[in-house]
Amino acid sequence: MVGKYTGISDSYLSILKALLHASVALDRKLVVDWVPSCDLEDSAAVETPDAYEKAWGLLKGANGVLVPGGFGDRGVQGKILAAKHARENNVPYLGICLGMQIAVIEYARSVMKLRDANSTEFDPAAKTPCVIFMPEGSKTHMGATMRLGSRRTFFQVNNCKSAKLYANANYVDERHRHRYEVCQRMR
Ligand SMILES: NC(=O)CC[C@H](N)C(=O)O
């Protein structure tokens, strides 16, 4: 689990509970290692080398990488490095909310060679915005702009990996809590 609030596992309580349920259903033992995303960043190698070594050791030893939701840009570079590590080493990666946006940014930068790709949450003037403020939102009214609660999403491709996770349903109703989304032009 690569996140910002790793000191406080309560922040990720619902994710932990979900992982626990999944591990019971699959008859597997769950071991969660907490990796502070800041410790994966290049600057940590100089400033806090022990923490850097420990974080990369945990990440490299993991059978799966989960980057959960989050807000703000602190630790984002470390999350991008974690997504890159997972993609390049074929380690299963689950990106939830921000974690999914991170995977999109990483893919755009590394694979599509769009070096300036970013979320406008982290760089409002990003040259290649691949995660953008939701068009229906208003920047001036933060309180009411979050897309919150259940939202119906229809699968565009039958039998794709994500559809299969939902037993090939036509649509899913999932809980949302975000202000930004993947730029539709990037599809
Ligand atoms: N729930 C989240 O992880 C939010 C992701 C991102 N900060 C957004 O607002 O879109």
Tab-separated table of C-alpha atoms and ligand atoms in Angstrom:
chain	number	residue	atom	x	y	z
A	1	MET	CA	0.000	0.000	0.000
A	2	VAL	CA	1.702	3.142	-1.234
A	3	GLY	CA	0.140	6.237	0.240
A	4	LYS	CA	0.580	9.482	2.000
A	5	TYR	CA	-1.128	8.767	5.287
A	6	THR	CA	0.743	5.571	5.988
A	7	GLY	CA	1.350	6.512	9.602
A	8	ILE	CA	-2.367	6.337	10.219
A	9	SER	CA	-3.712	3.037	8.948
A	10	ASP	CA	-7.218	4.206	9.947
A	11	SER	CA	-7.185	6.472	6.899
A	12	TYR	CA	-7.396	3.399	4.754
A	13	LEU	CA	-9.709	1.357	6.957
A	14	SER	CA	-12.299	0.581	4.288
A	15	ILE	CA	-9.597	-0.595	1.879
A	16	LEU	CA	-8.049	-2.783	4.546
A	17	LYS	CA	-11.431	-4.325	5.343
A	18	ALA	CA	-12.082	-4.993	1.652
A	19	LEU	CA	-8.656	-6.645	1.270
A	20	LEU	CA	-9.349	-8.742	4.336
A	21	HIS	CA	-12.688	-9.935	2.919
A	22	ALA	CA	-10.993	-10.752	-0.395
A	23	SER	CA	-8.213	-12.691	1.308
A	24	VAL	CA	-10.737	-14.748	3.294
A	25	ALA	CA	-12.757	-15.462	0.139
A	26	LEU	CA	-9.602	-16.621	-1.640
A	27	ASP	CA	-8.217	-18.488	1.371
A	28	ARG	CA	-5.028	-16.428	1.370
A	29	LYS	CA	-3.121	-14.751	4.182
A	30	LEU	CA	-3.130	-10.988	3.867
A	31	VAL	CA	0.118	-9.130	4.551
A	32	VAL	CA	-0.031	-5.381	4.014
A	33	ASP	CA	3.211	-3.421	3.966
A	34	TRP	CA	2.830	0.328	4.305
A	35	VAL	CA	5.085	2.336	2.047
A	36	PRO	CA	5.155	6.121	2.461
A	37	SER	CA	5.205	7.380	-1.123
A	38	CYS	CA	7.560	10.281	-0.264
A	39	ASP	CA	10.216	7.755	0.762
A	40	LEU	CA	10.309	6.364	-2.800
A	41	GLU	CA	11.263	9.701	-4.306
A	42	ASP	CA	14.790	10.559	-5.500
A	43	SER	CA	15.122	13.302	-2.910
A	44	ALA	CA	14.631	10.726	-0.124
A	45	ALA	CA	17.716	8.833	-1.342
A	46	VAL	CA	19.743	11.871	-0.278
A	47	GLU	CA	17.726	13.206	2.655
A	48	THR	CA	16.529	9.992	4.338
A	49	PRO	CA	18.537	7.131	2.781
A	50	ASP	CA	17.424	4.519	5.326
A	51	ALA	CA	13.758	5.268	4.720
A	52	TYR	CA	14.411	5.221	0.954
A	53	GLU	CA	16.060	1.787	1.103
A	54	LYS	CA	13.302	0.422	3.305
A	55	ALA	CA	10.517	1.766	1.061
A	56	TRP	CA	12.041	0.358	-2.129
A	57	GLY	CA	12.782	-2.953	-0.399
A	58	LEU	CA	9.134	-3.290	0.597
A	59	LEU	CA	7.881	-2.246	-2.829
A	60	LYS	CA	10.176	-4.641	-4.683
A	61	GLY	CA	9.155	-7.500	-2.395
A	62	ALA	CA	5.419	-6.956	-2.867
A	63	ASN	CA	3.202	-9.324	-4.862
A	64	GLY	CA	0.842	-6.494	-5.644
A	65	VAL	CA	0.810	-2.720	-5.416
A	66	LEU	CA	-2.177	-0.697	-4.275
A	67	VAL	CA	-2.215	3.080	-4.567
A	68	PRO	CA	-5.320	4.379	-2.827
A	69	GLY	CA	-7.173	7.658	-3.129
A	70	GLY	CA	-5.720	10.956	-2.121
A	71	PHE	CA	-5.692	14.689	-2.609
A	72	GLY	CA	-2.882	17.183	-3.201
A	73	ASP	CA	0.529	16.735	-4.742
A	74	ARG	CA	2.739	15.698	-1.824
A	75	GLY	CA	4.115	12.214	-2.443
A	76	VAL	CA	2.686	12.033	-5.959
A	77	GLN	CA	6.074	11.464	-7.591
A	78	GLY	CA	6.638	8.469	-5.309
A	79	LYS	CA	3.253	7.038	-6.305
A	80	ILE	CA	4.149	7.484	-9.984
A	81	LEU	CA	7.410	5.601	-9.370
A	82	ALA	CA	5.451	2.808	-7.663
A	83	ALA	CA	3.087	2.553	-10.652
A	84	LYS	CA	6.069	2.467	-13.008
A	85	HIS	CA	7.717	-0.271	-10.977
A	86	ALA	CA	4.501	-2.322	-11.069
A	87	ARG	CA	3.977	-1.874	-14.815
A	88	GLU	CA	7.573	-2.608	-15.768
A	89	ASN	CA	7.809	-5.675	-13.549
A	90	ASN	CA	4.373	-7.066	-14.317
A	91	VAL	CA	3.283	-6.738	-10.695
A	92	PRO	CA	-0.513	-6.444	-10.314
A	93	TYR	CA	-1.445	-2.828	-9.619
A	94	LEU	CA	-4.720	-1.604	-8.188
A	95	GLY	CA	-5.232	2.127	-8.411
A	96	ILE	CA	-8.196	3.484	-6.517
A	97	CYS	CA	-9.335	7.038	-7.317
A	98	LEU	CA	-6.068	8.994	-7.277
A	99	GLY	CA	-4.197	5.703	-7.679
A	100	MET	CA	-5.910	5.179	-11.040
A	101	GLN	CA	-5.161	8.755	-12.109
A	102	ILE	CA	-1.509	8.153	-11.137
A	103	ALA	CA	-1.362	5.078	-13.396
A	104	VAL	CA	-2.713	7.157	-16.288
A	105	ILE	CA	-0.083	9.875	-15.732
A	106	GLU	CA	2.694	7.300	-15.478
A	107	TYR	CA	1.581	5.544	-18.679
A	108	ALA	CA	1.270	8.830	-20.557
A	109	ARG	CA	4.770	9.897	-19.517
A	110	SER	CA	6.649	6.605	-19.855
A	111	VAL	CA	4.863	4.765	-22.648
A	112	MET	CA	3.229	7.506	-24.717
A	113	LYS	CA	6.324	9.699	-24.210
A	114	LEU	CA	4.182	12.651	-23.177
A	115	ARG	CA	6.793	13.930	-20.734
A	116	ASP	CA	4.655	16.863	-19.572
A	117	ALA	CA	1.587	14.744	-18.836
A	118	ASN	CA	0.077	15.629	-15.490
A	119	SER	CA	-3.125	16.160	-13.583
A	120	THR	CA	-4.251	19.749	-13.405
A	121	GLU	CA	-4.736	19.088	-9.690
A	122	PHE	CA	-0.931	19.059	-9.359
A	123	ASP	CA	-0.115	21.514	-12.140
A	124	PRO	CA	-2.997	23.746	-13.228
A	125	ALA	CA	-0.883	24.907	-16.192
A	126	ALA	CA	0.126	21.389	-17.289
A	127	LYS	CA	1.088	21.365	-20.997
A	128	THR	CA	-0.345	17.885	-21.447
A	129	PRO	CA	-3.261	17.569	-19.063
A	130	CYS	CA	-4.303	13.920	-18.931
A	131	VAL	CA	-6.333	14.211	-15.722
A	132	ILE	CA	-8.492	17.297	-15.662
A	133	PHE	CA	-10.941	19.132	-13.472
A	134	MET	CA	-14.360	17.746	-14.288
A	135	PRO	CA	-16.008	19.963	-16.862
A	136	GLU	CA	-19.271	20.056	-14.969
A	137	GLY	CA	-17.469	21.303	-11.871
A	138	SER	CA	-16.827	24.853	-10.822
A	139	LYS	CA	-13.442	25.868	-9.437
A	140	THR	CA	-14.916	28.566	-7.309
A	141	HIS	CA	-17.368	26.418	-5.351
A	142	MET	CA	-15.247	23.628	-3.921
A	143	GLY	CA	-17.903	22.390	-1.519
A	144	ALA	CA	-20.419	21.455	-4.152
A	145	THR	CA	-18.109	20.383	-6.944
A	146	MET	CA	-17.055	16.967	-5.771
A	147	ARG	CA	-18.615	14.102	-7.688
A	148	LEU	CA	-19.962	12.218	-4.716
A	149	GLY	CA	-21.792	8.994	-4.167
A	150	SER	CA	-23.103	6.319	-6.461
A	151	ARG	CA	-22.706	6.784	-10.205
A	152	ARG	CA	-23.660	4.419	-12.999
A	153	THR	CA	-20.883	3.571	-15.424
A	154	PHE	CA	-21.449	1.501	-18.570
A	155	PHE	CA	-18.741	-0.780	-19.910
A	156	GLN	CA	-17.651	0.205	-23.418
A	157	VAL	CA	-15.959	-3.105	-24.161
A	158	ASN	CA	-17.553	-6.450	-23.375
A	159	ASN	CA	-15.455	-9.087	-21.742
A	160	CYS	CA	-12.528	-6.764	-21.029
A	161	LYS	CA	-10.538	-7.307	-17.831
A	162	SER	CA	-12.515	-4.828	-15.765
A	163	ALA	CA	-15.889	-6.083	-17.070
A	164	LYS	CA	-14.880	-9.604	-16.108
A	165	LEU	CA	-14.229	-8.456	-12.554
A	166	TYR	CA	-17.908	-7.517	-12.484
A	167	ALA	CA	-19.055	-10.809	-14.063
A	168	ASN	CA	-19.510	-9.100	-17.447
A	169	ALA	CA	-22.296	-6.847	-16.256
A	170	ASN	CA	-23.390	-4.104	-18.653
A	171	TYR	CA	-22.820	-1.443	-16.044
A	172	VAL	CA	-21.636	-0.907	-12.495
A	173	ASP	CA	-22.765	1.449	-9.784
A	174	GLU	CA	-19.710	2.583	-7.893
A	175	ARG	CA	-19.086	5.167	-5.242
A	176	HIS	CA	-17.347	8.341	-6.372
A	177	ARG	CA	-15.506	11.004	-4.441
A	178	HIS	CA	-13.379	13.158	-6.706
A	179	ARG	CA	-13.028	16.464	-8.529
A	180	TYR	CA	-10.794	15.359	-11.382
A	181	GLU	CA	-11.171	12.728	-14.094
A	182	VAL	CA	-9.197	11.266	-16.989
A	183	CYS	CA	-9.324	13.652	-19.934
A	184	GLN	CA	-11.814	12.224	-22.435
A	185	ARG	CA	-9.514	13.221	-25.316
A	186	MET	CA	-6.899	10.788	-23.965
A	187	ARG	CA	-9.103	7.736	-24.526
B	1	LIG	N1	-10.867	10.168	-4.138
B	1	LIG	C1	-9.726	10.521	-4.675
B	1	LIG	O1	-8.721	9.816	-4.638
B	1	LIG	C2	-9.676	11.860	-5.342
B	1	LIG	C3	-8.653	11.913	-6.426
B	1	LIG	C4	-8.341	13.332	-6.890
B	1	LIG	N2	-7.718	14.092	-5.853
B	1	LIG	C5	-9.596	14.024	-7.403
B	1	LIG	O2	-10.117	14.883	-6.734
B	1	LIG	O3	-10.067	13.688	-8.477
